[in-house]
XYZ file of C-alpha atoms in Angstrom:
675
model
C 90.223 106.300 105.787
C 91.809 109.278 107.527
C 92.260 112.923 106.725
C 94.957 115.438 107.936
C 94.017 118.710 108.821
C 96.359 120.397 106.097
C 93.946 123.258 104.505
C 93.568 127.033 105.879
C 90.473 128.366 104.271
C 89.811 131.723 103.914
C 86.111 132.740 103.238
C 86.053 134.819 100.351
C 81.929 134.806 99.435
C 79.437 137.512 100.115
C 80.391 140.234 102.609
C 83.870 139.765 102.060
C 86.309 142.332 100.638
C 88.959 141.692 97.869
C 91.536 143.687 99.772
C 90.670 141.909 103.095
C 91.041 138.366 101.318
C 94.348 139.141 99.665
C 96.033 140.327 102.690
C 94.808 137.579 104.616
C 96.157 135.012 101.790
C 99.117 136.822 101.937
C 100.139 136.948 105.719
C 98.965 133.384 106.445
C 100.831 131.844 103.149
C 104.104 133.525 104.440
C 103.378 132.225 107.992
C 102.247 128.957 107.348
C 103.705 127.441 104.109
C 104.533 124.855 103.662
C 102.841 123.307 106.042
C 99.450 124.044 105.263
C 97.648 125.246 101.902
C 96.080 128.604 102.237
C 93.020 128.386 100.102
C 90.311 130.948 99.377
C 86.963 129.524 99.919
C 83.213 130.346 98.752
C 80.181 130.769 100.879
C 78.458 127.856 98.574
C 81.620 125.808 99.487
C 81.443 125.947 103.120
C 77.760 125.090 103.015
C 77.655 122.246 100.400
C 81.305 120.793 100.463
C 82.902 118.105 102.722
C 85.806 120.835 103.855
C 85.654 120.059 107.629
C 87.606 116.867 107.646
C 90.978 118.390 106.134
C 90.571 121.917 107.392
C 92.965 123.030 110.008
C 91.807 126.765 110.408
C 88.681 128.775 109.072
C 89.198 132.233 108.518
C 86.713 135.022 108.204
C 88.219 138.430 107.018
C 87.340 141.792 107.055
C 84.276 143.206 105.311
C 80.453 143.309 105.972
C 78.958 141.217 108.705
C 75.265 141.284 107.056
C 76.810 139.875 104.106
C 78.213 136.872 106.062
C 74.983 136.488 107.734
C 72.877 136.507 104.430
C 75.218 133.686 102.972
C 76.049 131.621 106.227
C 73.142 131.991 108.303
C 71.351 128.204 109.175
C 73.280 125.363 107.554
C 76.538 127.296 106.957
C 76.857 128.369 110.620
C 75.843 124.915 111.651
C 78.621 123.363 109.874
C 81.456 126.024 111.253
C 80.143 125.759 114.847
C 80.236 121.876 114.335
C 83.725 122.450 112.767
C 84.862 124.178 115.993
C 83.261 122.167 118.757
C 84.995 118.960 117.174
C 88.395 120.495 117.423
C 88.856 122.897 114.651
C 89.920 126.693 114.652
C 88.563 129.699 113.713
C 89.961 133.035 113.019
C 87.950 136.412 112.553
C 89.380 139.425 111.646
C 87.328 142.792 112.302
C 83.909 142.128 110.595
C 84.810 138.511 111.337
C 85.307 139.143 115.066
C 81.847 140.943 114.910
C 80.080 137.956 113.281
C 81.471 135.566 115.624
C 80.265 137.384 118.705
C 77.168 136.542 120.512
C 76.096 139.929 119.557
C 76.900 142.690 117.058
C 76.545 146.656 117.609
C 78.036 148.664 115.208
C 77.780 152.302 114.562
C 74.637 152.612 116.850
C 72.496 155.918 116.423
C 74.166 156.485 113.129
C 71.195 155.538 110.456
C 73.443 155.367 107.665
C 75.872 152.543 109.340
C 74.043 150.760 112.295
C 74.004 147.230 112.568
C 72.308 145.758 115.653
C 71.742 142.050 116.187
C 72.367 138.704 117.568
C 74.849 136.561 115.673
C 74.386 132.384 115.499
C 78.158 131.656 115.972
C 78.469 133.284 119.297
C 82.267 131.840 119.911
C 82.556 135.110 122.212
C 79.663 134.876 124.505
C 79.340 138.738 124.634
C 78.979 141.584 122.386
C 81.524 143.054 120.023
C 80.700 147.170 119.696
C 82.184 149.311 117.537
C 83.558 151.328 115.937
C 86.191 151.153 118.417
C 87.376 154.657 116.754
C 85.255 157.389 115.160
C 85.746 158.199 111.434
C 85.031 154.856 109.873
C 83.716 155.025 105.851
C 83.414 151.928 103.986
C 85.761 151.376 101.277
C 88.048 154.192 102.453
C 91.216 154.422 104.439
C 89.681 158.087 105.988
C 89.169 156.565 109.048
C 91.972 154.068 109.349
C 94.568 154.351 112.104
C 97.706 152.753 113.439
C 96.157 151.383 116.671
C 98.279 150.704 119.620
C 97.777 147.707 121.236
C 99.087 146.358 124.600
C 99.905 142.358 124.581
C 98.967 140.004 127.483
C 102.160 138.020 127.307
C 100.826 135.885 130.084
C 98.247 134.093 127.813
C 100.626 134.485 124.595
C 103.616 132.706 125.851
C 105.312 131.140 123.149
C 107.497 132.555 120.795
C 108.962 136.257 120.746
C 105.570 138.253 121.920
C 105.691 142.275 121.918
C 104.525 144.022 124.609
C 103.043 146.664 122.749
C 102.753 147.104 118.990
C 100.841 149.091 116.334
C 98.243 147.534 113.960
C 96.094 148.577 111.070
C 92.715 149.405 112.218
C 89.440 150.504 109.998
C 86.018 150.020 111.562
C 86.640 147.221 114.309
C 84.767 146.665 117.409
C 85.807 146.166 121.023
C 84.849 142.953 123.121
C 82.769 144.375 125.419
C 83.047 143.075 129.230
C 85.566 140.606 127.986
C 87.036 140.157 131.169
C 83.404 139.037 133.012
C 83.799 136.069 130.491
C 87.141 134.318 131.880
C 85.108 131.702 133.453
C 83.786 130.626 130.004
C 87.231 130.164 128.392
C 87.637 134.020 127.105
C 91.217 135.370 127.527
C 92.045 138.774 126.166
C 95.335 138.908 124.051
C 95.574 142.175 123.241
C 93.760 145.403 124.407
C 93.687 149.209 122.745
C 95.819 151.321 124.765
C 94.155 154.670 123.371
C 90.545 156.073 124.433
C 87.617 153.903 123.119
C 84.955 155.988 121.034
C 82.174 153.340 122.528
C 81.239 151.942 126.049
C 83.624 148.950 125.885
C 82.273 147.959 129.460
C 85.015 146.190 131.730
C 88.320 146.629 129.708
C 89.295 147.351 126.277
C 89.569 144.015 124.755
C 90.876 144.370 120.941
C 91.641 140.559 120.373
C 90.246 137.827 122.484
C 90.921 133.940 122.436
C 87.701 131.841 123.016
C 87.392 128.090 123.798
C 84.690 126.436 122.055
C 84.061 122.768 123.012
C 87.231 120.957 121.509
C 88.222 123.699 119.218
C 89.102 127.547 119.591
C 88.566 130.973 118.064
C 90.550 134.121 118.040
C 88.539 136.982 117.045
C 90.008 140.749 116.613
C 88.664 144.404 116.151
C 92.113 145.297 114.419
C 94.062 143.808 111.242
C 97.091 142.172 112.652
C 96.881 140.367 109.192
C 97.633 143.784 107.188
C 101.015 144.282 105.979
C 102.438 147.668 105.553
C 104.176 146.903 102.474
C 100.648 146.155 100.794
C 98.996 149.347 101.946
C 98.629 152.488 99.288
C 100.292 155.209 100.896
C 98.844 157.968 98.698
C 95.232 156.767 99.652
C 92.853 159.333 101.115
C 95.036 162.221 101.752
C 98.775 162.645 103.350
C 97.782 161.549 106.981
C 97.331 158.053 105.928
C 101.056 157.745 104.795
C 101.727 158.448 108.514
C 100.106 155.948 109.312
C 101.510 153.554 106.949
C 105.088 154.624 107.946
C 104.037 153.828 111.726
C 102.819 150.161 110.895
C 106.020 149.918 108.638
C 108.013 150.350 112.048
C 106.140 147.792 113.870
C 106.102 145.098 111.229
C 108.141 142.530 113.118
C 106.266 142.586 116.389
C 102.936 142.723 114.217
C 104.147 139.308 112.628
C 105.483 138.153 115.913
C 101.773 138.851 117.400
C 100.392 137.232 114.372
C 102.408 133.978 114.867
C 101.664 133.738 118.662
C 97.990 133.798 117.644
C 98.119 130.977 114.920
C 100.474 128.993 117.611
C 97.596 129.298 120.297
C 95.057 127.906 117.781
C 97.418 124.943 117.853
C 99.008 125.459 114.018
C 102.593 124.929 112.948
C 103.960 128.063 112.266
C 107.518 128.731 110.066
C 110.305 129.954 112.189
C 111.132 132.384 109.506
C 108.957 134.084 107.003
C 108.513 132.567 103.639
C 108.476 134.605 101.074
C 105.987 134.064 98.235
C 108.521 133.716 95.267
C 108.350 136.026 92.225
C 108.010 134.541 88.636
C 110.637 132.995 86.697
C 111.389 132.768 82.629
C 109.502 130.250 80.991
C 111.589 128.077 78.638
C 110.272 126.092 75.565
C 111.899 122.877 74.143
C 111.102 119.932 71.918
C 112.479 116.681 71.945
C 114.229 117.582 68.668
C 115.543 121.261 69.482
C 114.858 122.309 65.611
C 110.910 121.130 66.491
C 110.718 124.327 68.869
C 111.042 126.633 65.542
C 108.420 124.929 63.824
C 106.167 124.956 66.985
C 106.844 129.038 67.478
C 105.808 129.237 63.540
C 102.587 128.026 64.061
C 102.136 130.543 66.770
C 103.121 133.730 64.066
C 99.778 134.897 63.332
C 99.561 135.898 67.155
C 102.846 137.428 67.915
C 103.017 140.978 67.632
C 106.030 143.389 67.566
C 106.824 146.159 70.002
C 109.607 148.397 69.741
C 111.403 145.357 67.849
C 110.533 143.024 70.274
C 108.013 139.938 69.909
C 104.944 139.625 72.292
C 101.934 137.045 72.614
C 99.142 139.388 74.121
C 96.436 136.777 75.057
C 93.311 136.698 77.126
C 94.856 136.104 80.567
C 98.718 136.608 80.086
C 101.410 138.407 77.803
C 104.305 136.628 77.036
C 107.547 138.333 75.955
C 109.509 136.136 73.588
C 113.242 136.554 74.502
C 115.850 135.446 71.832
C 118.680 132.945 73.087
C 121.394 135.383 72.578
C 119.470 137.961 74.762
C 118.828 135.118 77.354
C 122.775 134.455 77.288
C 123.456 138.422 78.009
C 121.182 138.440 80.778
C 123.241 135.373 82.320
C 126.230 137.305 81.814
C 124.789 140.121 83.535
C 123.439 137.760 86.654
C 127.050 137.131 87.165
C 128.491 140.618 87.448
C 128.375 142.640 90.663
C 125.028 144.749 90.843
C 125.500 148.356 90.787
C 122.735 148.982 93.307
C 121.167 146.821 96.338
C 117.874 147.343 94.426
C 118.697 146.133 91.078
C 117.027 143.285 89.739
C 115.971 141.682 86.359
C 112.788 140.528 87.962
C 110.294 143.841 88.323
C 107.485 141.226 89.475
C 109.610 140.511 92.647
C 111.435 143.805 93.530
C 109.052 144.072 96.863
C 107.821 141.555 99.085
C 104.383 142.461 98.735
C 100.581 141.300 97.003
C 101.097 140.929 93.355
C 98.501 140.474 90.748
C 100.307 137.939 88.781
C 98.004 138.355 85.821
C 99.426 141.537 85.244
C 103.110 140.727 85.154
C 104.879 139.966 81.535
C 105.780 136.328 81.611
C 109.386 135.889 79.726
C 109.510 132.989 77.295
C 112.747 131.850 75.884
C 112.569 129.925 72.957
C 115.450 127.117 72.822
C 115.555 125.972 69.431
C 119.405 125.056 69.189
C 119.944 123.020 72.443
C 118.199 121.992 75.324
C 118.442 124.307 78.448
C 121.401 123.754 80.322
C 121.426 122.854 84.294
C 122.304 126.530 85.407
C 119.366 127.590 83.341
C 116.854 125.527 84.926
C 118.574 123.913 87.834
C 115.528 122.096 89.105
C 114.302 120.345 86.081
C 116.969 118.724 83.689
C 115.437 118.393 80.302
C 118.148 116.345 78.988
C 117.020 113.723 81.279
C 113.165 114.520 80.693
C 113.742 113.937 76.910
C 115.796 110.797 77.450
C 113.359 109.275 79.655
C 110.426 109.990 77.295
C 112.384 108.350 74.413
C 113.053 105.313 76.605
C 109.280 104.722 77.837
C 108.269 105.533 74.147
C 110.723 102.887 72.621
C 109.304 100.170 74.966
C 105.442 100.441 73.912
C 103.542 99.963 70.478
C 100.743 101.963 71.110
C 101.886 105.811 72.354
C 101.598 108.522 70.387
C 105.138 110.047 70.027
C 103.638 113.545 69.876
C 102.438 113.657 73.548
C 105.336 115.159 75.807
C 107.246 116.248 72.753
C 106.801 119.766 73.304
C 107.607 121.078 76.671
C 106.781 124.611 78.489
C 108.926 124.757 81.784
C 109.200 127.232 84.014
C 110.851 127.324 88.014
C 108.150 129.274 89.365
C 104.875 130.225 87.454
C 101.444 131.274 88.112
C 99.414 128.094 87.248
C 100.224 125.646 84.348
C 96.644 125.126 83.731
C 95.825 128.891 83.753
C 98.725 129.513 81.290
C 97.040 127.117 78.924
C 93.322 126.887 79.537
C 92.841 130.876 80.155
C 95.091 131.883 76.886
C 92.590 130.718 74.218
C 94.328 131.931 71.236
C 97.543 130.009 72.312
C 95.671 126.907 73.168
C 93.921 126.853 69.867
C 97.231 126.618 68.313
C 99.305 124.310 70.387
C 99.321 120.626 69.548
C 97.953 117.606 71.390
C 100.488 116.294 73.785
C 101.612 119.913 74.597
C 102.952 119.802 78.084
C 103.462 122.761 80.588
C 105.277 121.910 84.118
C 106.853 123.895 86.981
C 108.682 123.342 90.106
C 106.264 125.929 92.029
C 103.334 127.240 91.199
C 102.072 130.566 93.099
C 98.233 130.513 91.783
C 97.425 126.563 91.068
C 94.257 125.907 90.552
C 91.937 123.406 92.016
C 87.803 122.846 91.367
C 85.893 125.598 91.509
C 87.990 129.049 92.197
C 90.158 127.683 94.794
C 94.021 128.938 94.359
C 96.824 127.974 96.380
C 100.898 128.159 96.501
C 102.082 124.635 95.726
C 105.329 123.900 96.935
C 108.469 122.319 95.521
C 108.298 118.430 95.649
C 105.305 118.427 94.001
C 105.315 117.234 90.464
C 102.820 119.659 88.739
C 102.013 119.787 84.853
C 99.083 120.354 82.336
C 98.598 118.293 79.083
C 96.856 119.768 76.119
C 94.277 117.114 74.238
C 92.645 117.820 71.155
C 89.682 115.398 71.108
C 87.752 115.251 68.125
C 83.975 115.820 68.170
C 83.096 112.431 66.190
C 84.619 110.391 68.581
C 81.850 111.093 71.183
C 79.456 108.344 70.670
C 82.071 105.891 71.533
C 84.813 107.922 73.587
C 83.125 111.082 75.202
C 85.332 113.498 76.377
C 84.319 113.297 80.078
C 86.654 109.947 80.496
C 89.589 112.026 80.005
C 89.564 112.493 84.023
C 89.542 108.741 84.669
C 92.043 108.191 81.962
C 94.331 110.897 83.627
C 93.631 108.932 86.998
C 94.550 105.809 85.886
C 97.654 107.057 83.878
C 98.852 108.219 87.396
C 98.477 105.003 89.236
C 99.692 102.845 86.113
C 102.386 104.947 85.599
C 103.688 104.996 89.027
C 103.339 101.183 89.041
C 105.339 101.114 85.979
C 108.139 103.821 86.701
C 110.624 101.031 87.078
C 111.176 97.640 88.369
C 110.106 97.270 92.118
C 107.292 100.118 91.994
C 104.299 97.894 91.003
C 102.947 97.282 94.471
C 102.965 100.704 95.846
C 99.505 101.167 97.721
C 98.021 104.170 95.164
C 94.084 104.203 94.545
C 91.746 106.435 92.522
C 88.880 108.424 94.705
C 86.189 109.155 92.292
C 86.046 111.211 89.874
C 89.358 112.947 89.997
C 91.683 112.246 93.253
C 94.506 110.172 94.057
C 95.100 108.620 97.529
C 97.880 106.593 99.196
C 97.801 104.153 101.975
C 98.827 106.415 105.037
C 102.642 105.279 105.868
C 102.196 106.607 109.153
C 99.194 104.239 110.161
C 99.152 100.528 110.492
C 98.123 98.748 106.939
C 95.633 96.882 108.606
C 93.581 99.938 109.188
C 93.308 100.844 105.691
C 93.809 104.520 106.442
C 94.252 106.631 103.169
C 95.464 110.139 102.763
C 95.133 112.540 99.618
C 98.559 112.818 97.517
C 97.209 113.919 94.069
C 94.221 115.582 92.129
C 93.230 116.436 88.492
C 91.346 118.985 86.971
C 89.928 119.050 83.608
C 89.062 121.872 81.396
C 87.534 121.821 77.919
C 86.507 124.024 75.206
C 84.591 123.085 72.095
C 86.130 124.704 68.754
C 85.900 123.797 65.639
C 84.701 120.177 65.624
C 87.003 119.049 68.301
C 87.182 119.629 72.279
C 90.280 121.243 73.342
C 90.887 119.975 76.773
C 93.386 121.091 79.483
C 94.374 118.101 81.942
C 96.099 119.546 85.178
C 97.842 116.884 87.544
C 99.140 117.686 90.737
C 100.915 114.777 92.684
C 103.144 114.930 95.884
C 106.156 113.326 94.664
C 109.116 114.048 97.047
C 107.938 116.828 99.571
C 107.244 115.739 103.032
C 104.505 118.396 103.577
C 101.923 119.610 103.224
C 100.635 115.948 103.224
C 102.056 112.475 102.162
C 104.089 112.168 99.150
C 105.101 109.165 97.104
C 108.794 109.353 98.610
C 107.038 108.333 101.915
C 105.635 105.394 100.431
C 109.051 103.569 98.701
C 110.850 100.929 100.476
C 114.415 101.692 101.608
C 115.965 99.722 98.638
C 114.301 101.652 95.905
C 115.784 104.848 94.379
C 113.732 108.054 94.864
C 111.424 109.199 92.179
C 112.535 112.299 89.982
C 110.360 114.979 88.714
C 111.821 114.522 84.909
C 111.371 110.411 85.021
C 107.862 110.512 86.529
C 106.931 113.081 84.068
C 108.038 111.307 81.056
C 106.444 108.104 82.465
C 102.739 109.716 83.332
C 102.978 111.310 79.916
C 103.666 107.973 78.004
C 101.316 106.075 79.992
C 98.487 108.458 79.422
C 99.227 108.522 75.685
C 99.007 104.648 75.445
C 95.573 104.714 77.126
C 94.399 107.702 75.327
C 95.489 105.768 72.024
C 93.400 102.731 72.986
C 90.621 104.743 74.237
C 89.831 106.487 71.005
C 89.444 102.964 69.185
C 87.482 101.275 71.842
C 85.954 103.650 74.417
C 85.567 103.065 78.265
C 85.546 99.027 77.391
C 85.922 96.391 79.673
C 89.601 96.570 79.631
C 89.405 100.028 81.261
C 86.731 98.904 83.613
C 88.904 96.110 84.709
C 92.001 98.193 85.545
C 89.697 101.466 86.958
C 87.909 98.842 89.418
C 91.106 97.414 90.237
C 92.353 100.829 91.531
C 89.470 102.491 92.891
C 88.159 102.754 96.591
C 84.809 102.455 96.098
C 83.734 98.923 95.186
C 80.606 97.994 96.891
C 80.877 100.850 99.243
C 77.419 102.017 101.176
C 76.613 105.780 100.772
C 73.959 108.222 101.389
C 72.973 110.441 98.468
C 72.182 113.896 99.583
C 70.782 114.739 96.144
C 68.362 111.841 96.115
C 66.578 112.766 99.683
C 69.127 110.777 101.946
C 68.865 107.587 99.866
C 70.877 104.855 101.123
C 72.796 103.197 98.339
C 75.604 100.756 97.246
C 78.141 102.165 94.691
C 78.285 99.501 91.594
C 80.384 101.461 89.072
C 80.726 103.845 86.462
C 78.355 103.869 83.149
C 80.521 103.169 80.023
C 78.372 105.613 77.904
C 78.886 109.217 80.049
C 80.905 108.008 83.064
C 78.390 108.740 85.584
C 78.660 106.822 88.703
C 76.032 104.318 89.432
C 74.407 103.323 92.695
C 71.949 101.017 93.570
C 69.027 101.610 96.173
C 69.079 99.729 99.670
C 66.128 99.396 101.495
C 65.239 97.273 104.679
C 68.399 95.515 105.911
C 70.543 97.009 102.978
C 68.748 94.530 100.551
C 68.685 96.161 96.949
C 65.607 97.616 95.665
C 66.172 97.229 92.258
C 66.318 101.080 91.733
C 69.440 102.519 90.087
C 70.850 105.865 90.357
C 73.127 107.786 88.493
C 75.228 110.846 88.988
C 77.464 113.314 87.068
C 81.256 113.799 88.396
C 80.778 117.606 87.777
C 77.626 118.003 89.724
C 78.249 115.915 92.827
C 81.220 115.723 95.309
C 82.125 112.609 97.074
C 83.030 112.795 100.750
C 84.694 109.392 101.304
C 85.148 109.862 105.117
C 81.646 110.201 105.706
C 80.244 107.934 102.798
C 78.162 110.906 101.614
C 77.489 112.033 97.541
C 76.647 115.642 97.628
C 75.252 118.050 95.415
C 77.440 120.588 93.884
C 76.179 124.175 94.001
């Protein structure tokens, strides 16, 4: 079993600030997508989750270093240190720089702000002392400035590295006596050029590189990840506008410096910056276009009129319903020359800056006369999707024809799961089998609070299932995640003639793995290619469930995709046909499940596809007990393991574990308790 390091984790727990996390995620996604998934991560996840095997870079952003200590001291820092020493990369901005130094000295003598103490990580073997410049005020731009930095191009040799540039600064430190630690693997990447407010010892190091075991850390006093376009020029008086203007002039050298730092940490950086795309229009369609009108009729009681325009204003999103005629006029407008360079019909993407996508009004086109043309949705062929849906449905007797019949598609959306699950008024009125899909997600959701940009090439969709409460004794709703996993594997295998033997497996409870095509098959090394997220609400004697599925299909990055598994003679997967196949496969499985529950039939095919038969694991939740995986229970879908004693002999004790309170680190054979 192997794991490629494809995640960049940005700490967003106690001590971090929302703005610092957002600046981090914004800049890193622009420079690292699609090679890596940039994901915010909580302190609890760092302490409890099996993140190290798939993490390329851990980032501690700006904030307050004492908050980091309260959460991560002890086990968290032990795991971070082990991760870096074993070849991982660490990046600490501002407070993250203080935190990862051996000693932090902040505003010594200022009783209101003073922070002094040794720190556990100690990647920089000396003291980080600040503030480097006076005037710092928490949660304010009053002490912010455009600090000039001189770069040492002898240690940052790759790419177009600037000699000097200006970087946003607000409260960061200087790395005291940095030149004296050269023999301990410390290199000065950039130094302050202006007079320092505190005793910096030898040198004026603003950014340092520290060799740590087989890995490395880069720590900063200023904020090279802050882009001027995302700063509020009007904050804290007219002086800050001058700071922002100066930073804007140096945006390219700032970006080049940040690229060089990431490259020095052995990350693969884009040659060109990737712009996080603006949201596109949403398209509502049905197998029979006339059925779209019936669907919209069922939503009438939540549609409001504002200045003659129709809106659905729900808990998380507002949808502006556009008439097809208005949409056609907008297409005509798009074909005409622009009257101004800045004219656009996408107000959410007018500037390349941090956006709160929840505040953007989503434009919804209702297609009740015909399916969208290829000009309207160039990355998704609705005619091909519905033709394949009918083809697969006609070849099965146990398929519910309502599944996949109604479709919501957007080329670029926030998250298909969020649009359905977080808008409860809309969700309560949608039929079972309603599907939302997208080409790109800019705020895709994973387990917990993880969000990321999902690149094109991945098949991403969410399915609504209305599961009646009366089915619970025989068919508990918890099994939906297992049915979804089975539908993915069985759907791929039955996609067409010749696809039956693709090496795809299930990892309990909700991940899809494939045999790594870059390794010898005999090594049995697997990589993750997909995941499942199920959210359920209880409402009026039924569970309203949204099943979210993400599957790497034709993209080579950020991980292995289905395309890499195909023999040369087989045609590539298409999103339209694969979506239709997965939906119809799930529909058939769900229809049977409602009648039989998770019976012997389901057990046989589930165990045929999963990775864990007789696997020996360590159960952290049971005090480190050694056990052998036996299967999942038919009643509530619990993972069942048998305790092993001397010479791995069974003791007869059986342990049952819930999927929502335990995580499975398959690479280490550990079952860990979730927080």
